[in-house]
Amino acid sequence: MNRQAQAAVLFLLGGALLHAGTTDLYLRYVKAALQPLLLASGAVLVVAALATAWYERRRARRGPDRHHHPEPRISWLLVLPLLALILIAPPALGSYSALRSGTALQKPYAYGALPAGDPVPLSVVDYASRAAYGHGRSLHGRAVRVTGFLALDRAGHPYLVRMALNCCAADAQPVKIALTGTLPPVLRPDAWLEVTGRFTPRLTHDPVNDGPVPYLEVTSAKPVPVPRDPYDETWNN
């Protein structure tokens, strides 16, 4: 790979990063808070590519370089991440990963006040932490609305799940809510549901890591489209 080819690959890779960072594509790889760093990385690669091309053009005008050595062929591996960004848009992690990983639920430092309204919109992480570690004290007498994807264990027990991110999709871990009450007659794994229900003190434990998995007593459920950001970033806030 000569310098001109390197510059072209760098330019395309930087452009691909900028494209991902200015669309929702980047949310399949990293959490939303990393968007500025992703855009900055893309811009740096584009500038480096343009600088390399400009330098090579100036050097070509001065004549051939007698001390030029060919670049190693392994440099063509730079094309692989470019092809991955251009050709592959990975789906968000779903029930297969969720059932093979233990819950990532952690005890929060404090609980904020619930907003007014009925039902109260909560994330999977927020409801699960209030139910498991707060013993549902802030949830008593309140209807809640939670959105996540459906997972069914080997016995057919349903869970509402959201994959929680610390940094990127590679470290995503599930947070699970066990469902009871009024459920749809047909339960399809990976289907996204908006569930309305109430707190129940019933609690189970994840068979993978023995972590707490609280229950939610469902009063109604309806299918919803996959959200713009399928991951939950509130677990470590």
Coordinates of N, CA and C in Angstrom, one line a residue:
M1 N 0.9 -1.2 0.0 CA 0.0 0.0 0.0 C 0.9 1.2 0.0
N2 N 0.8 2.1 -1.0 CA 1.6 3.3 -1.1 C 0.9 4.4 -0.3
R3 N 1.6 5.6 -0.2 CA 1.1 6.6 0.6 C -0.3 7.2 0.1
Q4 N -0.4 7.2 -1.2 CA -1.7 7.7 -1.8 C -2.8 6.8 -1.4
A5 N -2.6 5.5 -1.4 CA -3.6 4.5 -1.0 C -3.9 4.7 0.5
Q6 N -2.9 4.9 1.3 CA -3.1 5.1 2.7 C -4.0 6.3 3.0
A7 N -3.7 7.4 2.3 CA -4.4 8.6 2.4 C -5.9 8.4 2.1
A8 N -6.1 7.6 1.0 CA -7.5 7.3 0.6 C -8.2 6.5 1.6
V9 N -7.6 5.5 2.2 CA -8.2 4.7 3.2 C -8.5 5.5 4.5
L10 N -7.5 6.3 4.9 CA -7.8 7.2 6.0 C -9.0 8.1 5.8
F11 N -9.0 8.7 4.6 CA -10.1 9.6 4.3 C -11.4 8.9 4.3
L12 N -11.5 7.7 3.7 CA -12.8 7.0 3.7 C -13.2 6.5 5.1
L13 N -12.2 6.1 5.9 CA -12.5 5.7 7.3 C -13.0 6.9 8.1
G14 N -12.3 8.0 8.0 CA -12.7 9.2 8.7 C -14.1 9.6 8.3
G15 N -14.4 9.6 7.0 CA -15.7 9.9 6.5 C -16.8 9.0 7.0
A16 N -16.4 7.7 7.1 CA -17.4 6.7 7.6 C -17.7 7.0 9.1
L17 N -16.7 7.4 9.9 CA -16.9 7.7 11.3 C -17.8 9.0 11.4
L18 N -17.5 10.0 10.5 CA -18.3 11.2 10.6 C -19.8 10.9 10.2
H19 N -20.0 10.0 9.2 CA -21.3 9.6 8.8 C -22.0 8.9 10.0
A20 N -21.3 7.9 10.6 CA -21.9 7.2 11.7 C -22.3 8.2 12.9
G21 N -21.4 9.1 13.1 CA -21.6 10.1 14.3 C -22.6 11.1 14.0
T22 N -23.0 11.4 12.8 CA -24.0 12.3 12.5 C -25.4 11.7 12.2
T23 N -25.4 10.4 12.3 CA -26.7 9.6 12.2 C -26.8 8.8 13.4
D24 N -27.9 8.0 13.5 CA -28.1 7.1 14.6 C -27.3 5.8 14.6
L25 N -26.5 5.7 13.5 CA -25.7 4.4 13.4 C -24.8 4.2 14.5
Y26 N -24.2 5.3 15.0 CA -23.2 5.2 16.1 C -23.8 4.6 17.3
L27 N -25.1 4.7 17.5 CA -25.7 4.2 18.8 C -25.7 2.7 18.8
R28 N -25.4 2.0 17.7 CA -25.2 0.6 17.6 C -23.9 0.1 18.2
Y29 N -23.0 1.1 18.3 CA -21.6 0.8 18.7 C -21.2 1.3 20.1
V30 N -21.6 2.6 20.3 CA -21.2 3.3 21.6 C -22.3 4.0 22.2
K31 N -22.2 4.5 23.4 CA -23.3 5.2 24.0 C -23.3 6.6 23.5
A32 N -24.4 7.3 23.7 CA -24.7 8.6 23.1 C -23.6 9.6 23.5
A33 N -23.2 9.5 24.8 CA -22.3 10.5 25.3 C -20.9 10.6 24.6
L34 N -20.6 9.5 23.9 CA -19.3 9.4 23.1 C -19.4 10.0 21.7
Q35 N -20.5 10.5 21.3 CA -20.7 11.1 20.0 C -19.6 12.2 19.7
P36 N -19.4 13.1 20.6 CA -18.4 14.2 20.3 C -17.0 13.6 20.0
L37 N -16.6 12.5 20.8 CA -15.3 11.9 20.6 C -15.2 11.2 19.2
L38 N -16.3 10.6 18.9 CA -16.4 9.9 17.6 C -16.3 10.8 16.4
L39 N -17.0 12.0 16.5 CA -16.9 13.0 15.5 C -15.5 13.6 15.4
A40 N -14.9 13.8 16.6 CA -13.5 14.3 16.6 C -12.5 13.4 16.0
S41 N -12.7 12.1 16.2 CA -11.8 11.1 15.6 C -11.9 11.0 14.1
G42 N -13.2 11.1 13.6 CA -13.4 11.1 12.2 C -12.8 12.4 11.6
A43 N -12.9 13.5 12.2 CA -12.3 14.7 11.7 C -10.8 14.7 11.6
V44 N -10.2 14.1 12.7 CA -8.7 13.9 12.7 C -8.2 13.0 11.6
L45 N -8.9 12.0 11.3 CA -8.5 11.0 10.3 C -8.7 11.7 8.9
V46 N -9.7 12.5 8.7 CA -9.9 13.2 7.4 C -8.7 14.2 7.2
V47 N -8.4 15.0 8.3 CA -7.4 16.0 8.2 C -6.0 15.3 7.9
A48 N -5.8 14.1 8.6 CA -4.5 13.4 8.4 C -4.4 12.9 7.0
A49 N -5.5 12.4 6.4 CA -5.6 12.0 5.0 C -5.3 13.1 4.0
L50 N -5.9 14.2 4.3 CA -5.6 15.4 3.4 C -4.2 15.9 3.5
A51 N -3.7 15.9 4.7 CA -2.3 16.3 4.9 C -1.3 15.3 4.2
T52 N -1.6 14.0 4.3 CA -0.7 13.0 3.7 C -0.8 13.2 2.1
A53 N -2.0 13.4 1.6 CA -2.1 13.5 0.1 C -1.3 14.8 -0.3
W54 N -1.5 15.9 0.4 CA -0.8 17.1 0.1 C 0.7 16.9 0.1
Y55 N 1.2 16.3 1.2 CA 2.7 16.0 1.3 C 3.2 15.2 0.2
E56 N 2.5 14.1 -0.2 CA 2.9 13.2 -1.3 C 2.9 14.0 -2.6
R57 N 2.0 14.9 -2.8 CA 1.9 15.7 -4.0 C 3.1 16.6 -4.1
R58 N 3.5 17.2 -3.0 CA 4.7 18.1 -3.0 C 5.9 17.3 -3.3
R59 N 6.0 16.1 -2.7 CA 7.2 15.2 -2.8 C 7.3 14.7 -4.3
A60 N 6.2 14.4 -4.9 CA 6.2 14.0 -6.3 C 6.8 15.1 -7.2
R61 N 6.5 16.3 -6.9 CA 7.0 17.4 -7.7 C 8.5 17.6 -7.6
R62 N 9.0 17.2 -6.5 CA 10.5 17.3 -6.3 C 11.3 16.2 -7.0
G63 N 10.5 15.2 -7.5 CA 11.2 14.1 -8.2 C 11.1 12.8 -7.3
P64 N 11.5 11.7 -7.9 CA 11.4 10.4 -7.2 C 12.4 10.4 -6.0
D65 N 11.9 9.7 -5.0 CA 12.7 9.5 -3.7 C 13.6 8.3 -3.8
R66 N 14.9 8.5 -3.8 CA 15.8 7.4 -4.0 C 15.8 6.4 -2.7
H67 N 15.4 7.0 -1.6 CA 15.4 6.2 -0.4 C 14.1 5.7 0.0
H68 N 13.2 5.7 -0.9 CA 11.8 5.2 -0.6 C 11.7 3.7 -0.4
H69 N 11.1 3.3 0.6 CA 10.9 1.9 0.9 C 9.4 1.6 0.9
P70 N 9.0 0.4 0.3 CA 7.6 0.1 0.2 C 7.0 -0.2 1.6
E71 N 5.8 0.2 1.8 CA 5.1 0.0 3.1 C 4.7 -1.5 3.2
P72 N 4.7 -2.0 4.4 CA 4.3 -3.4 4.6 C 2.9 -3.7 4.1
R73 N 2.7 -4.9 3.6 CA 1.4 -5.3 3.1 C 0.4 -5.4 4.2
I74 N 0.8 -5.6 5.4 CA -0.1 -5.7 6.5 C -0.9 -4.4 6.7
S75 N -0.5 -3.3 6.1 CA -1.2 -2.0 6.3 C -2.5 -2.1 5.6
W76 N -2.7 -3.1 4.7 CA -4.0 -3.2 4.0 C -5.1 -3.6 5.0
L77 N -4.7 -4.1 6.2 CA -5.7 -4.5 7.2 C -6.5 -3.3 7.7
L78 N -6.0 -2.1 7.4 CA -6.7 -0.8 7.7 C -8.1 -0.8 7.0
V79 N -8.1 -1.6 5.9 CA -9.4 -1.6 5.1 C -10.5 -2.3 5.9
L80 N -10.1 -3.2 6.7 CA -11.2 -4.1 7.4 C -12.1 -3.3 8.2
P81 N -11.7 -2.4 9.1 CA -12.7 -1.6 9.9 C -13.5 -0.7 9.0
L82 N -12.9 -0.2 7.9 CA -13.7 0.6 6.9 C -14.8 -0.3 6.3
L83 N -14.5 -1.5 5.9 CA -15.5 -2.3 5.3 C -16.6 -2.7 6.3
A84 N -16.2 -2.9 7.6 CA -17.2 -3.2 8.6 C -18.1 -2.0 8.9
L85 N -17.6 -0.8 8.8 CA -18.5 0.3 9.0 C -19.4 0.5 7.8
I86 N -18.9 0.3 6.6 CA -19.7 0.5 5.4 C -20.7 -0.6 5.2
L87 N -20.3 -1.8 5.3 CA -21.1 -2.9 4.9 C -22.0 -3.6 6.0
I88 N -21.6 -3.4 7.3 CA -22.2 -4.1 8.4 C -22.8 -3.1 9.3
A89 N -24.1 -3.2 9.5 CA -24.8 -2.4 10.6 C -25.4 -3.4 11.6
P90 N -24.6 -3.7 12.6 CA -25.1 -4.7 13.5 C -26.3 -4.4 14.3
P91 N -27.2 -5.4 14.4 CA -28.4 -5.1 15.2 C -28.1 -4.9 16.7
A92 N -28.9 -4.3 17.5 CA -28.7 -4.2 18.9 C -28.8 -5.5 19.5
L93 N -28.0 -5.7 20.6 CA -28.0 -7.0 21.3 C -29.5 -7.3 21.8
G94 N -29.9 -8.6 21.8 CA -31.2 -8.9 22.2 C -31.3 -10.0 23.2
S95 N -32.4 -10.8 23.1 CA -32.7 -11.8 24.1 C -31.6 -12.9 24.2
Y96 N -31.0 -13.3 23.1 CA -30.0 -14.3 23.1 C -28.8 -13.9 24.1
S97 N -28.4 -12.7 23.9 CA -27.3 -12.2 24.8 C -27.8 -12.0 26.2
A98 N -29.0 -11.5 26.4 CA -29.6 -11.2 27.7 C -29.7 -12.5 28.6
L99 N -30.1 -13.6 28.0 CA -30.4 -14.8 28.8 C -29.1 -15.5 29.1
R100 N -28.0 -15.1 28.4 CA -26.7 -15.8 28.7 C -25.8 -14.9 29.5
S101 N -26.3 -13.8 30.0 CA -25.5 -12.9 30.9 C -26.3 -12.6 32.1
G102 N -25.7 -12.5 33.2 CA -26.4 -12.1 34.5 C -26.8 -10.7 34.5
T103 N -27.8 -10.4 35.3 CA -28.2 -9.0 35.4 C -27.1 -8.1 35.9
A104 N -27.1 -6.9 35.3 CA -26.1 -5.9 35.7 C -26.6 -4.9 36.7
L105 N -27.8 -5.2 37.3 CA -28.4 -4.2 38.2 C -27.5 -3.9 39.4
Q106 N -27.3 -2.6 39.7 CA -26.5 -2.2 40.8 C -27.3 -1.3 41.7
K107 N -27.0 -1.3 43.0 CA -27.7 -0.5 44.0 C -27.3 1.0 43.7
P108 N -28.2 1.9 43.5 CA -27.9 3.3 43.3 C -27.5 4.0 44.6
Y109 N -26.9 5.1 44.5 CA -26.6 5.9 45.6 C -27.8 6.6 46.2
A110 N -28.7 7.0 45.4 CA -29.9 7.7 45.8 C -31.0 7.5 44.8
Y111 N -32.3 7.8 45.2 CA -33.4 7.8 44.2 C -33.9 9.1 44.1
G112 N -34.1 9.6 42.9 CA -34.8 10.9 42.7 C -36.3 10.8 42.8
A113 N -36.9 11.9 43.0 CA -38.4 11.9 43.1 C -39.0 11.5 41.8
L114 N -40.1 10.7 41.9 CA -40.8 10.3 40.7 C -41.6 11.5 40.2
P115 N -41.6 11.7 38.8 CA -42.4 12.8 38.3 C -43.9 12.6 38.5
A116 N -44.6 13.7 38.3 CA -46.0 13.6 38.4 C -46.6 12.9 37.2
G117 N -47.8 12.4 37.3 CA -48.5 11.7 36.2 C -48.8 10.3 36.5
D118 N -49.7 9.7 35.7 CA -50.1 8.4 35.9 C -50.4 7.8 34.6
P119 N -49.7 6.8 34.1 CA -48.6 6.1 34.8 C -47.3 6.9 34.7
V120 N -46.3 6.5 35.6 CA -45.0 7.2 35.6 C -44.1 6.5 34.6
P121 N -43.5 7.2 33.6 CA -42.5 6.5 32.7 C -41.2 6.3 33.4
L122 N -40.8 5.1 33.4 CA -39.5 4.7 34.1 C -38.7 3.8 33.1
S123 N -37.4 3.9 33.2 CA -36.6 3.0 32.5 C -36.6 1.6 33.2
V124 N -36.1 0.6 32.5 CA -36.0 -0.7 33.1 C -35.1 -0.7 34.3
V125 N -34.0 0.0 34.1 CA -33.0 0.1 35.2 C -33.6 0.8 36.4
D126 N -34.3 1.9 36.2 CA -34.9 2.7 37.3 C -36.0 1.9 38.0
Y127 N -36.9 1.3 37.3 CA -37.9 0.5 38.0 C -37.2 -0.7 38.8
A128 N -36.3 -1.4 38.1 CA -35.6 -2.6 38.7 C -34.9 -2.2 40.0
S129 N -34.2 -1.1 40.0 CA -33.4 -0.7 41.2 C -34.3 -0.2 42.3
R130 N -35.4 0.5 42.0 CA -36.4 0.9 43.0 C -37.1 -0.3 43.6
A131 N -37.4 -1.3 42.8 CA -38.1 -2.4 43.3 C -37.2 -3.4 44.0
A132 N -36.0 -3.6 43.6 CA -35.1 -4.6 44.2 C -34.4 -4.0 45.4
Y133 N -33.8 -2.8 45.3 CA -33.0 -2.2 46.4 C -33.8 -1.2 47.2
G134 N -34.8 -0.6 46.6 CA -35.6 0.4 47.4 C -36.8 -0.2 47.9
H135 N -37.0 -1.6 47.7 CA -38.1 -2.3 48.2 C -39.4 -1.7 47.8
G136 N -39.4 -1.0 46.7 CA -40.7 -0.5 46.2 C -41.3 0.7 46.9
R137 N -40.6 1.2 47.9 CA -41.2 2.3 48.7 C -41.6 3.5 47.9
S138 N -40.8 3.8 46.9 CA -41.2 5.0 46.0 C -42.2 4.6 45.0
L139 N -42.6 3.3 44.9 CA -43.5 2.9 43.8 C -44.9 2.6 44.3
H140 N -45.1 2.5 45.6 CA -46.4 2.1 46.1 C -47.5 3.1 45.7
G141 N -48.5 2.6 45.2 CA -49.7 3.4 44.8 C -49.5 4.1 43.5
R142 N -48.4 3.8 42.7 CA -48.2 4.4 41.5 C -48.2 3.4 40.3
A143 N -48.8 3.7 39.3 CA -48.7 2.9 38.0 C -47.5 3.4 37.3
V144 N -46.8 2.4 36.7 CA -45.6 2.8 36.0 C -45.7 2.3 34.5
R145 N -44.9 2.9 33.6 CA -44.8 2.5 32.2 C -43.4 2.3 31.9
V146 N -43.0 1.1 31.4 CA -41.7 0.7 31.2 C -41.6 0.1 29.7
T147 N -40.5 0.4 29.0 CA -40.3 -0.1 27.7 C -39.0 -0.9 27.6
G148 N -39.1 -2.1 27.0 CA -37.9 -2.9 26.8 C -38.3 -4.0 25.8
F149 N -37.3 -4.9 25.6 CA -37.6 -6.0 24.7 C -37.9 -7.3 25.5
L150 N -38.5 -8.2 24.9 CA -39.0 -9.4 25.6 C -38.0 -10.5 25.5
A151 N -37.8 -11.2 26.6 CA -36.9 -12.4 26.6 C -37.7 -13.5 27.3
L152 N -37.6 -14.7 26.8 CA -38.2 -15.9 27.4 C -37.1 -16.9 27.8
D153 N -37.1 -17.3 29.1 CA -36.2 -18.3 29.5 C -36.6 -19.7 29.0
R154 N -35.9 -20.7 29.4 CA -36.1 -22.1 28.9 C -37.5 -22.6 29.3
A155 N -38.0 -22.1 30.5 CA -39.3 -22.5 31.0 C -40.4 -21.7 30.4
G156 N -40.1 -20.7 29.6 CA -41.1 -19.8 29.0 C -41.5 -18.6 29.8
H157 N -40.7 -18.4 30.9 CA -41.0 -17.2 31.8 C -40.6 -15.9 31.1
P158 N -41.5 -14.9 31.0 CA -41.1 -13.7 30.3 C -40.4 -12.7 31.1
Y159 N -39.5 -12.0 30.5 CA -38.7 -10.9 31.1 C -38.7 -9.7 30.2
L160 N -38.8 -8.5 30.8 CA -38.6 -7.3 30.0 C -37.2 -6.8 30.3
V161 N -36.5 -6.6 29.2 CA -35.0 -6.4 29.3 C -34.6 -5.1 28.6
R162 N -33.5 -4.5 29.1 CA -32.8 -3.5 28.4 C -31.3 -3.7 28.6
M163 N -30.6 -3.6 27.6 CA -29.1 -3.8 27.7 C -28.5 -2.5 28.1
A164 N -27.7 -2.6 29.2 CA -27.1 -1.4 29.8 C -25.7 -1.2 29.3
L165 N -25.3 0.0 29.0 CA -24.0 0.3 28.4 C -23.2 1.0 29.5
N166 N -21.9 0.6 29.6 CA -20.9 1.4 30.3 C -20.1 2.3 29.4
C167 N -19.8 1.7 28.2 CA -19.0 2.5 27.2 C -19.5 2.2 25.8
C168 N -19.5 0.9 25.5 CA -19.9 0.5 24.1 C -20.6 -0.8 24.1
A169 N -21.1 -1.2 22.9 CA -21.9 -2.4 22.8 C -21.1 -3.7 23.3
A170 N -19.8 -3.6 23.2 CA -19.0 -4.8 23.6 C -19.1 -5.1 25.1
D171 N -19.4 -4.1 25.9 CA -19.5 -4.3 27.4 C -21.0 -4.2 27.8
A172 N -21.9 -4.3 26.9 CA -23.4 -4.3 27.3 C -23.8 -5.5 28.1
Q173 N -24.6 -5.2 29.2 CA -25.1 -6.2 30.1 C -26.5 -6.0 30.3
P174 N -27.3 -7.1 30.5 CA -28.7 -6.9 30.6 C -29.2 -6.5 32.0
V175 N -30.3 -5.8 32.1 CA -31.0 -5.6 33.3 C -32.4 -6.1 33.0
K176 N -32.9 -6.9 33.9 CA -34.2 -7.7 33.7 C -35.2 -7.4 34.7
I177 N -36.5 -7.4 34.2 CA -37.7 -7.4 35.0 C -38.5 -8.6 34.7
A178 N -38.9 -9.4 35.7 CA -39.7 -10.5 35.4 C -41.2 -10.0 35.4
L179 N -42.0 -10.6 34.4 CA -43.3 -10.1 34.2 C -44.3 -11.1 34.7
T180 N -45.4 -10.6 35.3 CA -46.5 -11.3 35.7 C -47.8 -10.5 35.5
G181 N -48.9 -11.1 35.6 CA -50.2 -10.4 35.4 C -50.8 -10.6 34.0
T182 N -51.3 -9.5 33.4 CA -52.0 -9.5 32.1 C -51.0 -9.4 31.0
L183 N -50.7 -10.5 30.3 CA -49.7 -10.5 29.3 C -50.3 -10.8 27.9
P184 N -49.7 -10.4 26.8 CA -50.3 -10.7 25.5 C -50.3 -12.2 25.3
P185 N -51.3 -12.7 24.6 CA -51.4 -14.2 24.4 C -50.2 -14.8 23.7
V186 N -49.6 -14.0 22.8 CA -48.4 -14.5 22.1 C -47.2 -13.7 22.5
L187 N -46.2 -14.3 23.0 CA -45.0 -13.6 23.4 C -43.9 -14.0 22.5
R188 N -43.3 -13.0 21.8 CA -42.3 -13.3 20.8 C -40.9 -12.7 21.3
P189 N -39.9 -13.5 21.5 CA -38.6 -13.0 21.9 C -38.1 -11.8 21.0
D190 N -37.5 -10.8 21.6 CA -36.9 -9.7 21.0 C -38.0 -8.6 20.5
A191 N -39.3 -8.9 20.7 CA -40.3 -7.9 20.4 C -40.2 -6.8 21.5
W192 N -40.3 -5.6 21.1 CA -40.3 -4.5 22.0 C -41.7 -4.2 22.5
L193 N -41.9 -4.0 23.8 CA -43.2 -3.8 24.4 C -43.1 -2.6 25.3
E194 N -44.2 -1.9 25.3 CA -44.5 -0.8 26.3 C -45.4 -1.4 27.3
V195 N -44.9 -1.6 28.6 CA -45.7 -2.3 29.6 C -46.1 -1.3 30.7
T196 N -47.4 -1.4 31.0 CA -47.9 -0.6 32.1 C -48.3 -1.6 33.2
G197 N -48.0 -1.2 34.5 CA -48.3 -2.1 35.6 C -48.0 -1.4 36.9
R198 N -47.9 -2.3 37.9 CA -47.7 -1.8 39.3 C -46.6 -2.7 40.0
F199 N -46.0 -2.1 41.0 CA -45.0 -2.8 41.8 C -45.6 -4.0 42.5
T200 N -44.9 -5.0 42.5 CA -45.2 -6.2 43.4 C -43.9 -6.6 44.1
P201 N -44.0 -7.0 45.4 CA -42.8 -7.3 46.2 C -42.1 -8.6 45.8
R202 N -42.7 -9.3 44.9 CA -42.1 -10.6 44.4 C -40.8 -10.3 43.8
L203 N -39.8 -11.2 44.1 CA -38.5 -11.1 43.6 C -37.9 -12.5 43.3
T204 N -37.1 -12.5 42.3 CA -36.4 -13.8 41.9 C -35.0 -13.4 41.7
H205 N -34.2 -14.4 41.4 CA -32.7 -14.2 41.2 C -32.3 -14.8 39.9
D206 N -31.4 -14.0 39.2 CA -30.9 -14.4 37.9 C -30.1 -15.7 38.1
P207 N -30.4 -16.8 37.3 CA -29.7 -18.0 37.3 C -28.3 -17.9 36.9
V208 N -27.9 -16.9 36.2 CA -26.5 -16.8 35.7 C -25.6 -16.3 36.8
N209 N -26.0 -15.2 37.5 CA -25.1 -14.6 38.5 C -25.8 -14.4 39.9
D210 N -27.0 -14.9 40.0 CA -27.8 -14.8 41.3 C -28.1 -13.3 41.6
G211 N -28.1 -12.4 40.7 CA -28.5 -11.1 40.9 C -30.0 -10.9 41.0
P212 N -30.4 -9.8 41.7 CA -31.9 -9.7 41.9 C -32.6 -9.3 40.6
V213 N -33.8 -9.9 40.4 CA -34.6 -9.6 39.3 C -36.0 -9.4 39.9
P214 N -36.5 -8.2 40.0 CA -37.8 -7.9 40.5 C -38.9 -8.2 39.5
Y215 N -40.1 -8.3 40.1 CA -41.3 -8.5 39.2 C -42.0 -7.2 39.0
L216 N -42.8 -7.2 37.9 CA -43.7 -6.1 37.6 C -45.1 -6.8 37.3
E217 N -46.1 -6.4 38.0 CA -47.4 -6.9 37.7 C -48.1 -6.1 36.6
V218 N -48.2 -6.7 35.4 CA -48.6 -6.0 34.2 C -50.1 -5.9 34.2
T219 N -50.6 -4.7 33.9 CA -52.0 -4.5 33.6 C -52.3 -4.3 32.2
S220 N -51.4 -3.9 31.4 CA -51.5 -3.8 29.9 C -50.2 -3.7 29.2
A221 N -50.1 -4.2 28.0 CA -48.9 -4.2 27.2 C -49.2 -4.1 25.8
K222 N -48.4 -3.3 25.1 CA -48.6 -3.1 23.6 C -47.2 -3.1 22.9
P223 N -47.2 -3.6 21.7 CA -45.9 -3.6 21.0 C -45.6 -2.2 20.5
V224 N -44.3 -1.9 20.5 CA -43.8 -0.6 20.1 C -42.6 -0.8 19.2
P225 N -42.3 0.2 18.3 CA -41.1 0.1 17.5 C -39.8 0.1 18.3
V226 N -38.8 -0.4 17.7 CA -37.4 -0.3 18.3 C -37.1 1.1 18.5
P227 N -36.7 1.5 19.7 CA -36.4 2.9 20.0 C -35.1 3.4 19.3
R228 N -35.0 4.7 19.1 CA -33.8 5.3 18.4 C -32.5 4.8 19.1
D229 N -32.5 4.8 20.4 CA -31.3 4.3 21.2 C -31.8 3.0 21.9
P230 N -31.4 1.8 21.5 CA -32.0 0.6 22.1 C -31.3 0.3 23.4
Y231 N -30.2 1.0 23.8 CA -29.5 0.7 25.0 C -29.9 1.7 26.1
D232 N -29.7 1.2 27.4 CA -30.0 2.0 28.5 C -28.7 2.5 29.2
E233 N -28.5 3.8 29.3 CA -27.2 4.3 29.9 C -27.4 4.8 31.3
T234 N -28.5 4.6 31.9 CA -28.8 5.2 33.2 C -28.3 4.3 34.4
W235 N -27.7 3.1 34.1 CA -27.4 2.2 35.2 C -26.2 2.7 36.0
N236 N -25.3 3.5 35.5 CA -24.1 3.9 36.2 C -24.1 5.4 36.5
N237 N -25.3 6.0 36.4 CA -25.4 7.4 36.7 C -25.7 7.7 38.1

